[in-house]
Amino acid sequence: MKLSPNTVNILKNFATIQPNLIVNAGSTIKTLAESKSIQAEAQVTETFDKAFGIYDLNEFLTVYNLLEDPEVTFFDDHLTLTSGNSKMTYRFAETKNLTSPTKSIKLDEGDVTVNLAENQVASIRSAAAALGHGIVGFIGDGKKIKIVVHDPSGSNANKLEIDLEQSTDQTFELNCQVAEIKVLPGDYEVILSKKLLSKWVNKNTVVYYIALDTKSSFN
């Protein structure tokens, strides 16, 4: 088996959420942050025959990148990476010592749904870093929806506002920690629930469930 570039990118992204990983049999890969504030799942093109655990995902990716487009072969307690005359052996970790989602999350319909372009997601991160704010708010004023990177406790603080050009008859402020938005680059459909949960759906078959901040309101 060879891992597709898309699968490698997903693994790199998942390593930012949780340093270890359990891959179950099948074609779905899931991960869960230690804080349980982020859960992600992706459909990949590869099909894995059995479950295995990786203790340090960043280490595995570093080893993987030592070889050029390696062939991956799975055994009971390890895998091998082979490229040309080179072969690397990588041992699996005990899955009981690793963190993994134990249940699926369902959020097909929320209270608010918005669409974010890739450049808007990038702007949220850039503005948060530049302004020193850690909160992005999805705000509805009864007429339209906007995104605000701001300090909710400081009305006079600098902020970034993005008009999403979406109308609404609802009034709400659903806030999310920018640090929790550990998503791959791309366009997203974001489903927001007043139960303080959001679902970020990437067209690249990756879905993220991200907890919303308790300083949120929905009228």
C-alpha positions as a Markdown table, in Angstrom:
| # | Residue | x | y | z |
|---|---|---|---|---|
| 1 | Met | 0.0 | 0.0 | 0.0 |
| 2 | Lys | 1.0 | 3.6 | -0.7 |
| 3 | Leu | -0.4 | 6.5 | 1.3 |
| 4 | Ser | -1.9 | 9.2 | -1.0 |
| 5 | Pro | -0.6 | 12.8 | -0.6 |
| 6 | Asn | -4.1 | 13.7 | 0.7 |
| 7 | Thr | -3.9 | 11.1 | 3.5 |
| 8 | Val | -0.4 | 12.3 | 4.5 |
| 9 | Asn | -1.8 | 15.9 | 4.7 |
| 10 | Ile | -4.7 | 14.7 | 6.9 |
| 11 | Leu | -2.3 | 12.8 | 9.2 |
| 12 | Lys | -0.1 | 16.0 | 9.5 |
| 13 | Asn | -3.3 | 18.0 | 10.4 |
| 14 | Phe | -4.4 | 15.4 | 12.9 |
| 15 | Ala | -1.0 | 15.5 | 14.6 |
| 16 | Thr | -1.8 | 19.1 | 15.5 |
| 17 | Ile | -5.0 | 18.0 | 17.3 |
| 18 | Gln | -3.7 | 14.9 | 19.1 |
| 19 | Pro | 0.0 | 13.6 | 19.1 |
| 20 | Asn | -1.1 | 9.9 | 19.0 |
| 21 | Leu | -3.5 | 8.0 | 16.7 |
| 22 | Ile | -5.5 | 4.8 | 16.6 |
| 23 | Val | -6.3 | 3.7 | 13.0 |
| 24 | Asn | -9.2 | 1.3 | 13.0 |
| 25 | Ala | -10.0 | -1.2 | 10.2 |
| 26 | Gly | -11.6 | 0.4 | 7.3 |
| 27 | Ser | -11.2 | 3.8 | 5.5 |
| 28 | Thr | -12.2 | 6.2 | 8.3 |
| 29 | Ile | -9.6 | 7.9 | 10.4 |
| 30 | Lys | -10.6 | 9.7 | 13.6 |
| 31 | Thr | -8.9 | 11.7 | 16.3 |
| 32 | Leu | -9.8 | 13.5 | 19.5 |
| 33 | Ala | -8.0 | 16.3 | 21.4 |
| 34 | Glu | -6.9 | 15.6 | 25.0 |
| 35 | Ser | -9.2 | 18.5 | 26.0 |
| 36 | Lys | -12.1 | 16.8 | 24.0 |
| 37 | Ser | -12.8 | 20.2 | 22.5 |
| 38 | Ile | -12.0 | 19.0 | 19.0 |
| 39 | Gln | -12.9 | 15.7 | 17.3 |
| 40 | Ala | -12.1 | 15.1 | 13.6 |
| 41 | Glu | -12.8 | 12.4 | 11.1 |
| 42 | Ala | -11.7 | 11.8 | 7.5 |
| 43 | Gln | -12.6 | 9.4 | 4.8 |
| 44 | Val | -9.4 | 8.3 | 3.0 |
| 45 | Thr | -8.8 | 6.3 | -0.2 |
| 46 | Glu | -6.9 | 3.6 | 1.6 |
| 47 | Thr | -8.5 | 0.7 | 3.3 |
| 48 | Phe | -6.8 | -0.7 | 6.4 |
| 49 | Asp | -7.3 | -4.3 | 7.2 |
| 50 | Lys | -6.7 | -4.1 | 11.0 |
| 51 | Ala | -6.4 | -1.6 | 13.8 |
| 52 | Phe | -3.1 | -0.2 | 14.9 |
| 53 | Gly | -1.7 | 2.5 | 17.1 |
| 54 | Ile | 0.9 | 5.2 | 16.6 |
| 55 | Tyr | 2.2 | 6.8 | 19.8 |
| 56 | Asp | 3.9 | 9.8 | 18.2 |
| 57 | Leu | 2.3 | 10.8 | 14.9 |
| 58 | Asn | 4.8 | 13.5 | 14.2 |
| 59 | Glu | 7.7 | 11.0 | 14.7 |
| 60 | Phe | 6.0 | 8.6 | 12.3 |
| 61 | Leu | 5.5 | 11.3 | 9.6 |
| 62 | Thr | 9.2 | 12.3 | 10.0 |
| 63 | Val | 10.2 | 8.7 | 9.5 |
| 64 | Tyr | 7.8 | 8.4 | 6.5 |
| 65 | Asn | 9.3 | 11.4 | 4.9 |
| 66 | Leu | 12.9 | 10.0 | 5.1 |
| 67 | Leu | 12.0 | 7.7 | 2.2 |
| 68 | Glu | 10.7 | 8.7 | -1.2 |
| 69 | Asp | 7.1 | 7.6 | -1.8 |
| 70 | Pro | 7.5 | 4.5 | 0.3 |
| 71 | Glu | 5.5 | 1.3 | 0.0 |
| 72 | Val | 3.8 | 0.6 | 3.4 |
| 73 | Thr | 3.4 | -3.0 | 4.5 |
| 74 | Phe | 1.5 | -4.0 | 7.6 |
| 75 | Phe | 2.3 | -6.8 | 10.1 |
| 76 | Asp | 0.9 | -7.8 | 13.5 |
| 77 | Asp | 3.0 | -5.4 | 15.6 |
| 78 | His | 4.7 | -3.2 | 13.1 |
| 79 | Leu | 4.8 | -1.8 | 9.6 |
| 80 | Thr | 7.6 | -1.4 | 7.1 |
| 81 | Leu | 8.3 | 1.5 | 4.8 |
| 82 | Thr | 10.2 | 0.4 | 1.6 |
| 83 | Ser | 11.7 | 2.6 | -1.1 |
| 84 | Gly | 14.3 | 1.3 | -3.5 |
| 85 | Asn | 17.0 | -0.4 | -1.5 |
| 86 | Ser | 15.9 | 1.2 | 1.8 |
| 87 | Lys | 13.5 | -0.3 | 4.4 |
| 88 | Met | 12.4 | 1.2 | 7.7 |
| 89 | Thr | 10.6 | -0.7 | 10.4 |
| 90 | Tyr | 8.2 | 1.2 | 12.7 |
| 91 | Arg | 6.6 | -0.5 | 15.7 |
| 92 | Phe | 3.0 | 0.0 | 16.7 |
| 93 | Ala | 2.0 | 1.2 | 20.1 |
| 94 | Glu | -0.5 | -0.5 | 22.5 |
| 95 | Thr | -3.9 | 1.1 | 21.6 |
| 96 | Lys | -5.0 | 0.9 | 25.2 |
| 97 | Asn | -2.4 | 3.7 | 26.0 |
| 98 | Leu | -3.7 | 6.0 | 23.2 |
| 99 | Thr | -6.4 | 8.6 | 22.9 |
| 100 | Ser | -9.2 | 8.0 | 20.4 |
| 101 | Pro | -12.9 | 8.9 | 20.0 |
| 102 | Thr | -15.1 | 6.3 | 21.6 |
| 103 | Lys | -18.4 | 7.6 | 20.0 |
| 104 | Ser | -19.5 | 9.4 | 16.9 |
| 105 | Ile | -21.0 | 12.9 | 17.0 |
| 106 | Lys | -24.1 | 13.8 | 15.1 |
| 107 | Leu | -24.8 | 17.4 | 14.1 |
| 108 | Asp | -26.6 | 17.3 | 10.7 |
| 109 | Glu | -28.7 | 20.3 | 11.5 |
| 110 | Gly | -27.8 | 23.2 | 13.8 |
| 111 | Asp | -29.3 | 26.6 | 14.5 |
| 112 | Val | -27.1 | 28.5 | 12.1 |
| 113 | Thr | -25.2 | 27.4 | 9.0 |
| 114 | Val | -22.6 | 29.6 | 7.3 |
| 115 | Asn | -20.2 | 29.1 | 4.4 |
| 116 | Leu | -16.5 | 30.2 | 4.8 |
| 117 | Ala | -14.1 | 30.5 | 1.9 |
| 118 | Glu | -10.5 | 29.4 | 2.4 |
| 119 | Asn | -9.3 | 33.0 | 2.5 |
| 120 | Gln | -11.8 | 33.9 | 5.2 |
| 121 | Val | -10.6 | 31.1 | 7.4 |
| 122 | Ala | -7.0 | 32.3 | 6.8 |
| 123 | Ser | -8.1 | 35.9 | 7.7 |
| 124 | Ile | -9.5 | 34.8 | 11.0 |
| 125 | Arg | -6.3 | 33.2 | 12.0 |
| 126 | Ser | -4.1 | 36.1 | 10.8 |
| 127 | Ala | -6.3 | 38.7 | 12.5 |
| 128 | Ala | -6.3 | 36.8 | 15.8 |
| 129 | Ala | -2.5 | 36.7 | 15.7 |
| 130 | Ala | -2.1 | 40.3 | 14.8 |
| 131 | Leu | -4.7 | 41.7 | 17.2 |
| 132 | Gly | -3.8 | 39.3 | 20.1 |
| 133 | His | -7.5 | 38.1 | 20.3 |
| 134 | Gly | -8.3 | 34.5 | 20.9 |
| 135 | Ile | -12.1 | 34.6 | 20.0 |
| 136 | Val | -14.0 | 34.6 | 16.7 |
| 137 | Gly | -17.6 | 35.3 | 17.0 |
| 138 | Phe | -20.4 | 34.3 | 14.5 |
| 139 | Ile | -22.8 | 37.1 | 15.1 |
| 140 | Gly | -26.4 | 37.6 | 13.9 |
| 141 | Asp | -28.2 | 40.9 | 14.5 |
| 142 | Gly | -31.6 | 39.9 | 13.2 |
| 143 | Lys | -30.7 | 41.0 | 9.7 |
| 144 | Lys | -27.3 | 39.7 | 8.6 |
| 145 | Ile | -24.5 | 37.4 | 9.8 |
| 146 | Lys | -20.9 | 38.5 | 10.3 |
| 147 | Ile | -17.7 | 37.1 | 11.7 |
| 148 | Val | -15.9 | 39.2 | 14.3 |
| 149 | Val | -12.4 | 38.5 | 15.6 |
| 150 | His | -12.5 | 40.4 | 18.8 |
| 151 | Asp | -12.3 | 40.5 | 22.6 |
| 152 | Pro | -15.9 | 40.0 | 23.8 |
| 153 | Ser | -15.1 | 41.7 | 27.1 |
| 154 | Gly | -13.7 | 44.8 | 25.5 |
| 155 | Ser | -16.1 | 46.7 | 23.3 |
| 156 | Asn | -13.4 | 49.3 | 22.4 |
| 157 | Ala | -10.8 | 46.8 | 21.4 |
| 158 | Asn | -9.6 | 46.5 | 17.8 |
| 159 | Lys | -11.4 | 43.9 | 15.8 |
| 160 | Leu | -11.8 | 42.4 | 12.3 |
| 161 | Glu | -15.3 | 42.1 | 10.9 |
| 162 | Ile | -16.3 | 40.0 | 7.8 |
| 163 | Asp | -19.7 | 40.4 | 6.4 |
| 164 | Leu | -20.8 | 36.9 | 5.2 |
| 165 | Glu | -23.6 | 38.4 | 3.0 |
| 166 | Gln | -26.0 | 36.0 | 4.6 |
| 167 | Ser | -29.4 | 37.1 | 6.0 |
| 168 | Thr | -30.9 | 36.0 | 9.3 |
| 169 | Asp | -33.9 | 36.8 | 11.4 |
| 170 | Gln | -32.2 | 35.5 | 14.5 |
| 171 | Thr | -30.0 | 37.3 | 17.1 |
| 172 | Phe | -27.0 | 35.4 | 18.4 |
| 173 | Glu | -23.3 | 35.5 | 19.2 |
| 174 | Leu | -21.7 | 32.1 | 19.0 |
| 175 | Asn | -18.1 | 32.3 | 19.9 |
| 176 | Cys | -15.2 | 29.9 | 19.2 |
| 177 | Gln | -11.6 | 29.8 | 20.4 |
| 178 | Val | -9.4 | 30.6 | 17.4 |
| 179 | Ala | -6.8 | 28.2 | 18.7 |
| 180 | Glu | -9.4 | 25.4 | 18.4 |
| 181 | Ile | -9.8 | 25.9 | 14.6 |
| 182 | Lys | -7.1 | 23.4 | 13.7 |
| 183 | Val | -8.6 | 22.7 | 10.2 |
| 184 | Leu | -7.0 | 22.0 | 6.9 |
| 185 | Pro | -6.9 | 24.8 | 4.3 |
| 186 | Gly | -10.1 | 24.9 | 2.2 |
| 187 | Asp | -13.7 | 26.1 | 2.0 |
| 188 | Tyr | -16.0 | 25.1 | 4.8 |
| 189 | Glu | -19.7 | 24.7 | 5.6 |
| 190 | Val | -19.9 | 25.5 | 9.3 |
| 191 | Ile | -23.0 | 24.3 | 11.2 |
| 192 | Leu | -23.4 | 26.0 | 14.6 |
| 193 | Ser | -25.6 | 24.9 | 17.5 |
| 194 | Lys | -26.7 | 26.8 | 20.5 |
| 195 | Lys | -25.7 | 23.6 | 22.4 |
| 196 | Leu | -22.2 | 25.0 | 22.1 |
| 197 | Leu | -21.0 | 22.7 | 19.3 |
| 198 | Ser | -19.9 | 23.4 | 15.7 |
| 199 | Lys | -19.3 | 21.2 | 12.7 |
| 200 | Trp | -16.8 | 22.2 | 10.1 |
| 201 | Val | -17.3 | 20.3 | 6.8 |
| 202 | Asn | -14.4 | 20.4 | 4.3 |
| 203 | Lys | -15.0 | 19.3 | 0.7 |
| 204 | Asn | -11.8 | 17.2 | 1.1 |
| 205 | Thr | -13.9 | 14.6 | 3.1 |
| 206 | Val | -12.7 | 15.9 | 6.5 |
| 207 | Val | -15.2 | 16.9 | 9.2 |
| 208 | Tyr | -14.3 | 18.7 | 12.5 |
| 209 | Tyr | -16.4 | 19.0 | 15.5 |
| 210 | Ile | -15.3 | 22.0 | 17.6 |
| 211 | Ala | -16.7 | 23.1 | 20.9 |
| 212 | Leu | -18.0 | 26.6 | 21.1 |
| 213 | Asp | -17.0 | 29.0 | 23.9 |
| 214 | Thr | -19.3 | 29.3 | 26.9 |
| 215 | Lys | -19.4 | 33.0 | 26.4 |
| 216 | Ser | -22.0 | 32.5 | 23.6 |
| 217 | Ser | -25.6 | 33.5 | 23.4 |
| 218 | Phe | -28.6 | 32.7 | 21.3 |
| 219 | Asn | -31.9 | 34.5 | 21.5 |
